Short mmCIF file of C-alpha atoms and ligand atoms in Angstrom, two decimals:
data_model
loop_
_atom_site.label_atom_id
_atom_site.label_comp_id
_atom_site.label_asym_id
_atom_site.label_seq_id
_atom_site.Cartn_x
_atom_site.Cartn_y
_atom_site.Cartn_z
CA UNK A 78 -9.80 68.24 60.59
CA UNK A 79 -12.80 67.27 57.97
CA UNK A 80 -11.68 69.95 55.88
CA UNK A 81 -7.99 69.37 55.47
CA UNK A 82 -9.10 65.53 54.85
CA UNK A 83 -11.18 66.53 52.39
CA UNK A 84 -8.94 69.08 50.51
CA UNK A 85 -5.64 66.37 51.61
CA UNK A 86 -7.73 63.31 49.43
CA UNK A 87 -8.75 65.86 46.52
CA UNK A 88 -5.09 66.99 46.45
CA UNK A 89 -4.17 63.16 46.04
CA UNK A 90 -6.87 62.38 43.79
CA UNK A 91 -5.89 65.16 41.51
CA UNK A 92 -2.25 64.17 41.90
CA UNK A 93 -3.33 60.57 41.17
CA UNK A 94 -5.12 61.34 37.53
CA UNK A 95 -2.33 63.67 36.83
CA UNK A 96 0.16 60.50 37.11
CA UNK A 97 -2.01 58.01 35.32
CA UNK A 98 -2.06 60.87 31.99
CA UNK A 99 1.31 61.39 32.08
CA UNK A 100 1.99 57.32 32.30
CA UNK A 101 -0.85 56.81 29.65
CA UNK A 102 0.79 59.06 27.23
CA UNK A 103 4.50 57.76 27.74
CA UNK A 104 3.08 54.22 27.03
CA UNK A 105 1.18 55.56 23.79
CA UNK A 106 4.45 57.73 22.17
CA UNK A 107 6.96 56.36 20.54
CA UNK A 108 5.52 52.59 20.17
CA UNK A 109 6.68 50.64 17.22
CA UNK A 110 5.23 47.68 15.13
CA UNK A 111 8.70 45.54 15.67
CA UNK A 112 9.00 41.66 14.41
CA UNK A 113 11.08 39.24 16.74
CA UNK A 114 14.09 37.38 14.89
CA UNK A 115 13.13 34.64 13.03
CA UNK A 116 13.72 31.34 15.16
CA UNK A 117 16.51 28.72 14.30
CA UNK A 118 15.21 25.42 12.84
CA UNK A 119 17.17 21.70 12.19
CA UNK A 120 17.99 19.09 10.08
CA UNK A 121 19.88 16.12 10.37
CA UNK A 122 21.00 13.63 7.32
CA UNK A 123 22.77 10.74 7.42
CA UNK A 124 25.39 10.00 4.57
CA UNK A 125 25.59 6.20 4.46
CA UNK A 126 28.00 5.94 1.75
CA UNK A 127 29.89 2.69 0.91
CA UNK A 128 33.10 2.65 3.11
CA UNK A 129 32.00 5.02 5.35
CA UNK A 130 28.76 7.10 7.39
CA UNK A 131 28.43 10.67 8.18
CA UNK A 132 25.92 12.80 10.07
CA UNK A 133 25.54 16.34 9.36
CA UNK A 134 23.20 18.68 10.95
CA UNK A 135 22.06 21.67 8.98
CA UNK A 136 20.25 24.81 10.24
CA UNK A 137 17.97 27.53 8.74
CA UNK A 138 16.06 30.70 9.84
CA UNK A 139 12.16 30.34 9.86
CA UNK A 140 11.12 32.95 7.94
CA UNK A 141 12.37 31.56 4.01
CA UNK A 142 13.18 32.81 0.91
CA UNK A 143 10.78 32.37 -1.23
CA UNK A 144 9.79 29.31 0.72
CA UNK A 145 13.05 27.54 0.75
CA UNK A 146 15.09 27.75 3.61
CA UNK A 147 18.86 29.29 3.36
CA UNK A 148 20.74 26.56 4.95
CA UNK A 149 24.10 25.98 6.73
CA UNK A 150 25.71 23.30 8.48
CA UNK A 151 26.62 23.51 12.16
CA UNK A 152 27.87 20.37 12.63
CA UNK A 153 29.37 16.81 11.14
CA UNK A 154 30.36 13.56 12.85
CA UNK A 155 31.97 10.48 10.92
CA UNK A 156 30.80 7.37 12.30
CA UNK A 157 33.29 4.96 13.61
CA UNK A 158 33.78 1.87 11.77
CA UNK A 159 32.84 0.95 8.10
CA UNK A 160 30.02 1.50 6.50
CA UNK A 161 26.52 0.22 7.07
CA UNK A 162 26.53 -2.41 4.60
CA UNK A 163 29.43 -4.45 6.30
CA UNK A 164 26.70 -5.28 8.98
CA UNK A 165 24.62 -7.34 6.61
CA UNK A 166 25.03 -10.19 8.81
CA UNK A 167 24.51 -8.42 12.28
CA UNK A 168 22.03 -6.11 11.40
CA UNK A 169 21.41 -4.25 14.86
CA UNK A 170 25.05 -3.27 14.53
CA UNK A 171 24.04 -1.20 12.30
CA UNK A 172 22.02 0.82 14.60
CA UNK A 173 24.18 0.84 17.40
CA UNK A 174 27.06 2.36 15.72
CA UNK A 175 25.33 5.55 14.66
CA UNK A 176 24.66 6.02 18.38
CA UNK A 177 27.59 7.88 19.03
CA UNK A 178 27.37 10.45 16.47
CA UNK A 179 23.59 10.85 17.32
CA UNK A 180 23.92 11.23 20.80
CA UNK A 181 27.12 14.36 19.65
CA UNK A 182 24.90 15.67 17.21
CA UNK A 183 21.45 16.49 19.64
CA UNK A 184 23.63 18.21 22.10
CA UNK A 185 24.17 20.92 19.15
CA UNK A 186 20.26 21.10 18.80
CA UNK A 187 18.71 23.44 21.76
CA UNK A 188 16.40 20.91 23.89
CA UNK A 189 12.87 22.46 23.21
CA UNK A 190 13.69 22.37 19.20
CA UNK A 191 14.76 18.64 19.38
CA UNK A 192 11.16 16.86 18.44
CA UNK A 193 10.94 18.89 15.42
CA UNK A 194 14.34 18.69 14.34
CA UNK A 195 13.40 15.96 11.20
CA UNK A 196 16.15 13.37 10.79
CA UNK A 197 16.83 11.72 7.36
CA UNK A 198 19.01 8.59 6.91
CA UNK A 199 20.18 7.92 3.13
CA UNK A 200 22.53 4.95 2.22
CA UNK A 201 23.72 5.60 -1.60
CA UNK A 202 25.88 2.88 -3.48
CA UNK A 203 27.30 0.39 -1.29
CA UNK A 204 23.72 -0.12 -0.70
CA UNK A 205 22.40 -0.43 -4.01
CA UNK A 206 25.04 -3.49 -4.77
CA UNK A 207 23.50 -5.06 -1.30
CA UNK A 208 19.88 -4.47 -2.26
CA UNK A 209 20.73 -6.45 -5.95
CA UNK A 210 22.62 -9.29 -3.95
CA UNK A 211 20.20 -9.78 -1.28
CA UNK A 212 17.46 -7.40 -0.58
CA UNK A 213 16.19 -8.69 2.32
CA UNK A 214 19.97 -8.43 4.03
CA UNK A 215 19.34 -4.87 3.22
CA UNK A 216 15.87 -4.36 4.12
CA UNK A 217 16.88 -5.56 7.69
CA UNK A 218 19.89 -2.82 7.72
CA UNK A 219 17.89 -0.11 7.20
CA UNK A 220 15.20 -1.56 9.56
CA UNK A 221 17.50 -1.45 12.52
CA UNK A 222 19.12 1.73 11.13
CA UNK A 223 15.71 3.24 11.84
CA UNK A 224 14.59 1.11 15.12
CA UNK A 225 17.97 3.05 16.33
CA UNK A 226 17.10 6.58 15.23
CA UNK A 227 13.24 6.27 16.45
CA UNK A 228 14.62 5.88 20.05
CA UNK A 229 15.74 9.53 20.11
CA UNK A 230 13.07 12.35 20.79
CA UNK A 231 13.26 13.32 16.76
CA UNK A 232 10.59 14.05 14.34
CA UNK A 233 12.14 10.62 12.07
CA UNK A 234 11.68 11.04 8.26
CA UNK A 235 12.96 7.43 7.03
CA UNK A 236 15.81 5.65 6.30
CA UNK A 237 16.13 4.84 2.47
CA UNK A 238 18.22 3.51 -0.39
CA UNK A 239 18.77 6.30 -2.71
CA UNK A 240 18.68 6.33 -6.26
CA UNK A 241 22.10 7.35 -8.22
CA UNK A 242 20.05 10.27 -9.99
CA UNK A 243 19.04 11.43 -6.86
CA UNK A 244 22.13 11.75 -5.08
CA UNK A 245 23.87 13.63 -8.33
CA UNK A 246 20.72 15.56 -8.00
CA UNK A 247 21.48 16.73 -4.54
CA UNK A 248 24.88 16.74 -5.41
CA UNK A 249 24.35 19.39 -8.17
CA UNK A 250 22.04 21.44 -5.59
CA UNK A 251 24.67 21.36 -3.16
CA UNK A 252 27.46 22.72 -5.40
CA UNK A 253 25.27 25.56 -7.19
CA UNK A 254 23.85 26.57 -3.39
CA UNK A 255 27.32 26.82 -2.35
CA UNK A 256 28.98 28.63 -5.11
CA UNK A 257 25.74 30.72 -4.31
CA UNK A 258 23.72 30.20 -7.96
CA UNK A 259 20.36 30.13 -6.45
CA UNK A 260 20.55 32.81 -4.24
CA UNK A 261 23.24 35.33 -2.50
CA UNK A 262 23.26 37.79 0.13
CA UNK A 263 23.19 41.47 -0.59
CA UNK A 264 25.06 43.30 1.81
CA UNK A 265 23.53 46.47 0.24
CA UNK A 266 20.03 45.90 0.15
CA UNK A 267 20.18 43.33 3.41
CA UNK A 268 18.73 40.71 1.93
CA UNK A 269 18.70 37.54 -0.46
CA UNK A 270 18.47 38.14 -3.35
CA UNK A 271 18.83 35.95 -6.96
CA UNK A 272 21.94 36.26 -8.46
CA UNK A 273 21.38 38.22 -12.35
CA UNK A 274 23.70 35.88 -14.30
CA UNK A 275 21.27 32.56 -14.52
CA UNK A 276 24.14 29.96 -14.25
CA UNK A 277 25.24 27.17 -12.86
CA UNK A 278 27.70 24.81 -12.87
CA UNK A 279 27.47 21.07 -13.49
CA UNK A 280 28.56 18.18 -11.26
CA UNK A 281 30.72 15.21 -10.93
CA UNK A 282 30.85 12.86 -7.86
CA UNK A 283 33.17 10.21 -7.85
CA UNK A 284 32.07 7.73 -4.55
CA UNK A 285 33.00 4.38 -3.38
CA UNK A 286 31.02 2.71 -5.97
CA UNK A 287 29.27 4.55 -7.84
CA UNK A 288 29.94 7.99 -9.87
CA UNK A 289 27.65 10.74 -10.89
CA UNK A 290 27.55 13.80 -13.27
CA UNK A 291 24.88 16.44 -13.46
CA UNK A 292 23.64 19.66 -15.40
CA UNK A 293 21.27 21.80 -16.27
CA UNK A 294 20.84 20.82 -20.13
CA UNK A 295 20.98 23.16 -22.99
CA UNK A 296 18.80 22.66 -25.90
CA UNK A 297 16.10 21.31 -26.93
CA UNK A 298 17.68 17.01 -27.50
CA UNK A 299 15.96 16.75 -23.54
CA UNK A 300 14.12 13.75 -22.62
CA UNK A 301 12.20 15.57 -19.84
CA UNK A 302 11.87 11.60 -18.22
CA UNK A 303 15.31 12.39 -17.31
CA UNK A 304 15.26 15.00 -15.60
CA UNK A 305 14.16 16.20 -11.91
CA UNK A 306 12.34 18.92 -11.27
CA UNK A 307 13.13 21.54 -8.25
CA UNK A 308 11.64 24.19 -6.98
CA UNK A 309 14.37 26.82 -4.78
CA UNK A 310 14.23 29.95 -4.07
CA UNK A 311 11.28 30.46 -6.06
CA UNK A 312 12.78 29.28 -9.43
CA UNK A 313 12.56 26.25 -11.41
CA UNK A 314 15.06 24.29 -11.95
CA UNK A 315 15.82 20.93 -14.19
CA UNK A 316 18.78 18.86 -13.44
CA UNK A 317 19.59 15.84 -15.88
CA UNK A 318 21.80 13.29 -14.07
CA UNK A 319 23.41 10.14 -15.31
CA UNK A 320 24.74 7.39 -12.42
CA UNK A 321 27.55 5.12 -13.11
CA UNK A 322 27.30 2.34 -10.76
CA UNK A 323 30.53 0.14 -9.99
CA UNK A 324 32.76 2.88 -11.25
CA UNK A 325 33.29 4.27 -8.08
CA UNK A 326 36.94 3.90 -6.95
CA UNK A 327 36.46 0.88 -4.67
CA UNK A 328 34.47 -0.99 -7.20
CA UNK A 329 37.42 -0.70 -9.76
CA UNK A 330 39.75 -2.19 -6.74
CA UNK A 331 37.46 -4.93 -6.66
CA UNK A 332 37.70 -5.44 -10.10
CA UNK A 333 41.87 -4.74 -10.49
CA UNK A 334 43.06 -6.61 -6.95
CA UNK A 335 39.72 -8.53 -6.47
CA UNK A 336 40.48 -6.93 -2.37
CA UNK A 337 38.37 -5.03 -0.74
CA UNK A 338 39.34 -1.49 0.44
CA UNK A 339 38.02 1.07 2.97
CA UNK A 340 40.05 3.20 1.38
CA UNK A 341 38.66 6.81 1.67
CA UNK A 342 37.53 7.75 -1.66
CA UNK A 343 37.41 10.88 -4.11
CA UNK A 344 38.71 12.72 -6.98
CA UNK A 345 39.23 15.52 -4.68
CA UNK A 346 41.42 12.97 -2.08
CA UNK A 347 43.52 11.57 -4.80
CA UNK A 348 44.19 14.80 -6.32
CA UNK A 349 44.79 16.75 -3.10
CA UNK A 350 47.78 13.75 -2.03
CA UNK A 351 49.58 14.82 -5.75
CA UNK A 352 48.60 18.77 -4.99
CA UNK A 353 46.53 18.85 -8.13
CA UNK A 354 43.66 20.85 -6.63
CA UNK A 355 44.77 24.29 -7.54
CA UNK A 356 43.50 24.37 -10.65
CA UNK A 357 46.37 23.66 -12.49
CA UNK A 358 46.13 22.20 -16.68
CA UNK A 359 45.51 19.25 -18.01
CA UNK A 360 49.29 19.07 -18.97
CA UNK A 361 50.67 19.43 -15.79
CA UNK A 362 47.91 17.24 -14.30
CA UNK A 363 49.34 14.46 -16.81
CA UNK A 364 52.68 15.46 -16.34
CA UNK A 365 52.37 14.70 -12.38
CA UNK A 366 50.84 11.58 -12.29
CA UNK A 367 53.00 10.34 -14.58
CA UNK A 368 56.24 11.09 -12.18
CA UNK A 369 54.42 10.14 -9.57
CA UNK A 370 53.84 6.50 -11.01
CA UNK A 371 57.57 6.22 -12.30
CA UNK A 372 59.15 6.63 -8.61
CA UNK A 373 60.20 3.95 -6.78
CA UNK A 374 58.26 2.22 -3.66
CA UNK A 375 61.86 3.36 -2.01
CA UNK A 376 61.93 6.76 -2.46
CA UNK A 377 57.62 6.89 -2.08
CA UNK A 378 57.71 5.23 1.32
CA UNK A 379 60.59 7.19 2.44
CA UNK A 380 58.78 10.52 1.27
CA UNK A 381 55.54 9.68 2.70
CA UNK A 382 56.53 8.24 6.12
CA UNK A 383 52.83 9.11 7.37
CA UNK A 384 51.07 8.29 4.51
CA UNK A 385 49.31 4.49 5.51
CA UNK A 386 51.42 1.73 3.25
CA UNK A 387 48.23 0.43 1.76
CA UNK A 388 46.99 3.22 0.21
CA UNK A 389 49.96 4.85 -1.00
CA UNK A 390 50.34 2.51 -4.14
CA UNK A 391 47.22 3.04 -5.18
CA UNK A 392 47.29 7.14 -5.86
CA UNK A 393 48.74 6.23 -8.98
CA UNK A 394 46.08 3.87 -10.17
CA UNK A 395 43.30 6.32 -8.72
CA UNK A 396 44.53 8.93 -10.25
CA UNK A 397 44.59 7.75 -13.89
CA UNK A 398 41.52 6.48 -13.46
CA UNK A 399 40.35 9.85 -12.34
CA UNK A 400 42.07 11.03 -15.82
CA UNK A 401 40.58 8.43 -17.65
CA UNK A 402 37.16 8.76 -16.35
CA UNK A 403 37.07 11.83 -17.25
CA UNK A 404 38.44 12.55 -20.55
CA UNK A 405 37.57 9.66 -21.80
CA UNK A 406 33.66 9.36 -20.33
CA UNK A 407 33.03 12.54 -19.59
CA UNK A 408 35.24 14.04 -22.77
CA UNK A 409 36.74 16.47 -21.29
CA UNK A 410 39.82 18.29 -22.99
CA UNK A 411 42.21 20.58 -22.76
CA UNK A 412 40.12 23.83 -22.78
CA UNK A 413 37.36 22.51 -20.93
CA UNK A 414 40.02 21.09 -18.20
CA UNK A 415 39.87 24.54 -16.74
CA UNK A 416 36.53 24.43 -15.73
CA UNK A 417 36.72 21.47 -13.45
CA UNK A 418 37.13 22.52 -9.90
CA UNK A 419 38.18 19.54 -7.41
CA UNK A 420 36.73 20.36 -4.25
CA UNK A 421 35.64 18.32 -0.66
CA UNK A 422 34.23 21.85 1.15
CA UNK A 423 33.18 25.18 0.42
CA UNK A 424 34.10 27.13 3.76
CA UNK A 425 33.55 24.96 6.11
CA UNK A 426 30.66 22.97 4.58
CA UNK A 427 31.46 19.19 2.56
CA UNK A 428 30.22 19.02 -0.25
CA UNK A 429 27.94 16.36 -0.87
CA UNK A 430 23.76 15.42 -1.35
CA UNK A 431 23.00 15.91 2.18
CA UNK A 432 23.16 19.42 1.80
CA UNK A 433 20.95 19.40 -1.59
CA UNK A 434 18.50 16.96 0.21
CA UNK A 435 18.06 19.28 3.07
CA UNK A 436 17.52 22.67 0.96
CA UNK A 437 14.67 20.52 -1.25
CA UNK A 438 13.18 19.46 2.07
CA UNK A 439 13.01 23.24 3.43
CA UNK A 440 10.12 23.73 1.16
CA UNK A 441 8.31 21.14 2.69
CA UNK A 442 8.90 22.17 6.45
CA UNK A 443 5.99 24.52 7.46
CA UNK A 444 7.41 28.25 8.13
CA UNK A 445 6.90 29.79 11.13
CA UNK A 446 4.63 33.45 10.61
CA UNK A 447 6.84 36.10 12.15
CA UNK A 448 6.37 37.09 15.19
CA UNK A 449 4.76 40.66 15.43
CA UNK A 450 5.26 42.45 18.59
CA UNK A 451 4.80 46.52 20.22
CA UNK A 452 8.29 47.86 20.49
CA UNK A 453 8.84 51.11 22.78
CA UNK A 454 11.88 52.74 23.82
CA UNK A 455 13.72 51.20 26.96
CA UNK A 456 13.50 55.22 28.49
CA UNK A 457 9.79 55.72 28.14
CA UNK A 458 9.15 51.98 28.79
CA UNK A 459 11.15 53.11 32.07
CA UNK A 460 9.19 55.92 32.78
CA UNK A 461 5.79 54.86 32.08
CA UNK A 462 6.71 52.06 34.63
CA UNK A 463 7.78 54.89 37.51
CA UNK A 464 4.66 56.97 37.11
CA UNK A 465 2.43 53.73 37.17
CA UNK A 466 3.85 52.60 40.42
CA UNK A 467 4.09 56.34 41.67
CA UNK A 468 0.15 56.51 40.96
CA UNK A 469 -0.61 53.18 42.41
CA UNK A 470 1.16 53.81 45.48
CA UNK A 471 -0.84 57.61 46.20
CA UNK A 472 -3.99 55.33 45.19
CA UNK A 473 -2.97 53.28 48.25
CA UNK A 474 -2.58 55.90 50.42
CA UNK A 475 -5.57 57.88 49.05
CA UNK A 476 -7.67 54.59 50.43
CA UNK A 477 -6.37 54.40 53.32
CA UNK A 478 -6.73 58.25 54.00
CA UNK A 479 -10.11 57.51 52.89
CA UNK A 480 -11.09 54.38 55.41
CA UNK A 481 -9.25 55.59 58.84
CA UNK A 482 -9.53 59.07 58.98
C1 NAG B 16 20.52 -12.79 2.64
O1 NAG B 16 20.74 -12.20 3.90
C2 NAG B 16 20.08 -12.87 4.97
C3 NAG B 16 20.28 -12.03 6.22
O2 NAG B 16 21.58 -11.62 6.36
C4 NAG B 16 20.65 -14.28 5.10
O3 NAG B 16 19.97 -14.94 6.16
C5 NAG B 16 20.43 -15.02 3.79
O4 NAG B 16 21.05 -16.25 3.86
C6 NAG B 16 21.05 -14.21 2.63
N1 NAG B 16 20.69 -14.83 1.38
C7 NAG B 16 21.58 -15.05 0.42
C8 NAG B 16 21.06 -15.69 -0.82
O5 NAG B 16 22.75 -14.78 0.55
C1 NAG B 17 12.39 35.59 -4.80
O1 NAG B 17 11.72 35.75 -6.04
C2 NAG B 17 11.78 37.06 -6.60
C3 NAG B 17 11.04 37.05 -7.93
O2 NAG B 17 9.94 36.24 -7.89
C4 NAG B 17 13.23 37.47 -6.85
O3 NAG B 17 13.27 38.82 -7.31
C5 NAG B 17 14.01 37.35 -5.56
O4 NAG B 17 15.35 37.65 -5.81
C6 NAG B 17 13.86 35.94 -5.01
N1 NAG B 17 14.58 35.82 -3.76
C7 NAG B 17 15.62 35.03 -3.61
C8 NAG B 17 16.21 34.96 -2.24
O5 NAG B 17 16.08 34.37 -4.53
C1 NAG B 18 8.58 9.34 -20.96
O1 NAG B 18 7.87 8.45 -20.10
C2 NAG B 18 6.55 8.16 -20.53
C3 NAG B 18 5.86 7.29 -19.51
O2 NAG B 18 6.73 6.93 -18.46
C4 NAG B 18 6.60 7.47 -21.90
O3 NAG B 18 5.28 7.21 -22.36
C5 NAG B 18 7.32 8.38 -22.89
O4 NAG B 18 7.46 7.70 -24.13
C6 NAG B 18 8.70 8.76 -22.36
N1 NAG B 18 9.30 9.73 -23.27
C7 NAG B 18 10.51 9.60 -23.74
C8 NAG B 18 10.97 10.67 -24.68
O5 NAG B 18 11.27 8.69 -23.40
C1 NAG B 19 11.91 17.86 -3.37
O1 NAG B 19 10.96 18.27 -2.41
C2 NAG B 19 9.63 18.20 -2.84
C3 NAG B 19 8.78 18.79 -1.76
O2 NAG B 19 8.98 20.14 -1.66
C4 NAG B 19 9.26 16.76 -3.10
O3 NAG B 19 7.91 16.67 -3.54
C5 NAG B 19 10.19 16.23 -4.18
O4 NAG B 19 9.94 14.86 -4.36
C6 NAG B 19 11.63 16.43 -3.79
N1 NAG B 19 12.43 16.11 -4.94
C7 NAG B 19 13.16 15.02 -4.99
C8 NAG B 19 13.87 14.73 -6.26
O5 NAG B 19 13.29 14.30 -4.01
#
């Protein structure tokens, strides 16, 4: 009896360190230095334009390209109701109405990343004409704008008037990120990389009441005190912009019909209702609008049955002014005519500063480090797992041999 215990618990305890080898060395082969998918982080900006709010909410991976974030928006809401400024005299209003949206747009936004999503709230030109009428109307606006927003579990980065250079600075940023100038994916080398060809394209943004152009400049006639200065992707850039306030669209209502309009406005709207957007010359352009403007409010309103009475008279007076605005300001001619492209999105992204703004702030939004874990292969992971258990389960039964025997 004492001597088959004793050569029964050295059988076991042989058994046992031959197990914990074999599940050492499984859990030793094959292991890998393997980084976990960068994590998704948000943005949210507010578009308070003149007639009209937006929200968009933008996403990027962590891990950057060369510290600025490759961006993409998830999401968009338009407000209901007019825009902020036509709660000057019932300020909280203001707030309430983004509610809504805000409420549409966190459900998007995974709970545990909500506190560092940062939230920015811009109001362009409507804005501007408030602030020069009555700045303390629009001081209490934005107030309340941002009383509202602060009530949500969101890392809040302000609510501000922006200047006209900024937004065709954004603007500019926007179009060039989406026509992919700064940066493009290589499906070869699976990865970002910058584009060889170092060009861009300039910008023109035609808003409720204000419009915009910007480019890089050529030459050396450059006051460099008008210009901004942006960093993305690891490249400098320099982006002259000149803002036309009160030539927006509704501003020229004001000024022709001395009404107000909500009127949704753009070149790209205008030109979409007379099909223009395809690119087509400045000949044809002209030739268009001017059959447009010589038919009869008969054969219009019987043509356009959906199209709301109100606006429909006014294509034709948008749209020269379009054409006036820019050959005549911008001097655009025939040959350069084919380099305009009218556009409202690229895919499935608008085109406007929010996009710009949220790119420029990527650089300032602390990367996360990768995440550097030991890969091993599911089978030996497996295995190693079996022979632990097998071991720690003879090891048992080894003890109690050991105690009550
Ligand atoms: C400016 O706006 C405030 C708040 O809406 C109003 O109380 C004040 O009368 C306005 N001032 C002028 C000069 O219109
Ligand atoms: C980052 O910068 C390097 C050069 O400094 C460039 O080769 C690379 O293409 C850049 N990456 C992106 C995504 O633009
Ligand atoms: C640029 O701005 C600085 C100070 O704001 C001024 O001293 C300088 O004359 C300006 N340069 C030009 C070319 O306007
Ligand atoms: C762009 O972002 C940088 C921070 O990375 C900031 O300092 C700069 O003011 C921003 N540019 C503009 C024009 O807002």
């Amino acid at each position: 009896m004492f001597i088959n215990k004793k050569l029964f618990t050295t059988a076991l305890l042989g058994l046992l360190v031959t197990l914990s080898i074999i599940a050492l060395i499984l859990s030793l082969v094959r292991v890998e230095d393997v980084t976990l998918p960068p994590t998704v982080q948000y943005g949210m900006v507010f578009d308070a334009g003149s007639s009209h709010t937006s929200l968009f909410v933008y996403e990027w991976d962590s891990d950057k390209q060369n510290n600025t974030g490759v961006v993409s928006q998830t999401f968009s809401c338009d407000v209901q109701g007019p825009g902020i400024t036509s709660y000057a005299n019932d300020p909280s209003k203001a707030g309430d109405s983004l509610r809504e949206c805000l409420e549409e747009a966190l459900k998007v936004v995974p709970a545990a990343k909500q506190r560092d999503v940062s939230v920015y709230f811009g109001a362009t030109a409507g804005m501007r004409l408030l602030r020069e009428q009555n700045s303390s109307a629009a001081d209490q606006v934005l107030a309340e704008v941002a009383k509202t927003i602060q009530e949500y579990p969101v890392a809040f980065c302000g609510a501000q008037i922006i200047t006209g250079e900024e937004e065709g600075a954004y603007g500019w940023i926007t179009i060039n990120y989406l026509l992919e100038s700064f940066t493009k994916y290589s499906p070869k080398a699976h990865m970002w990389v910058h584009p060889e060809a170092d060009d861009s394209f300039g910008a023109l943004d035609l808003g409720g009441a204000s419009t915009q152009i910007s480019f890089v400049p050529k030459g050396s006639f450059i006051n460099w005190n008008e210009t901004s200065r942006f960093t993305l992707y690891g490249y400098n850039y320099n982006i002259y912009t000149h803002s036309y306030t009160c030539y927006g669209q509704n501003e020229m209502w004001k000024r022709l019909a001395k009404e107000l309009i909500v009127a949704f406005s753009a070149f790209y709207y205008n030109f979409k209702f007379l099909n223009l957007t395809e690119g087509q010359s400045l000949a044809t352009v002209r030739e268009t609008i001017e059959h447009f403007c010589a038919r009869t409010w008969e054969d219009l309103s019987s043509n356009y049955p959906e199209e709301n009475p109100e606006r429909l008279p006014k294509y034709c007076a948008n749209a020269n002014y379009i054409l006036t605005l820019l050959l005549d300001a911008y001097k655009f001619d025939e040959v350069s005519w084919n380099n305009i492209f009218f556009q409202i999105k690229v895919g499935s992204t608008s085109v406007g500063w929010t996009l710009g703004y949220m790119l420029n702030l990527t650089n300032m939004i602390p990367a996360e480090a990768p995440v550097w874990v030991k890969g091993h292969t599911p089978s030996l992971w497996a295995a190693a797992v079996a022979f632990i258990t097998l071991a720690l389960a003879l090891g048992l039964v080894a003890l109690l041999v050991l105690l009550w025997t």
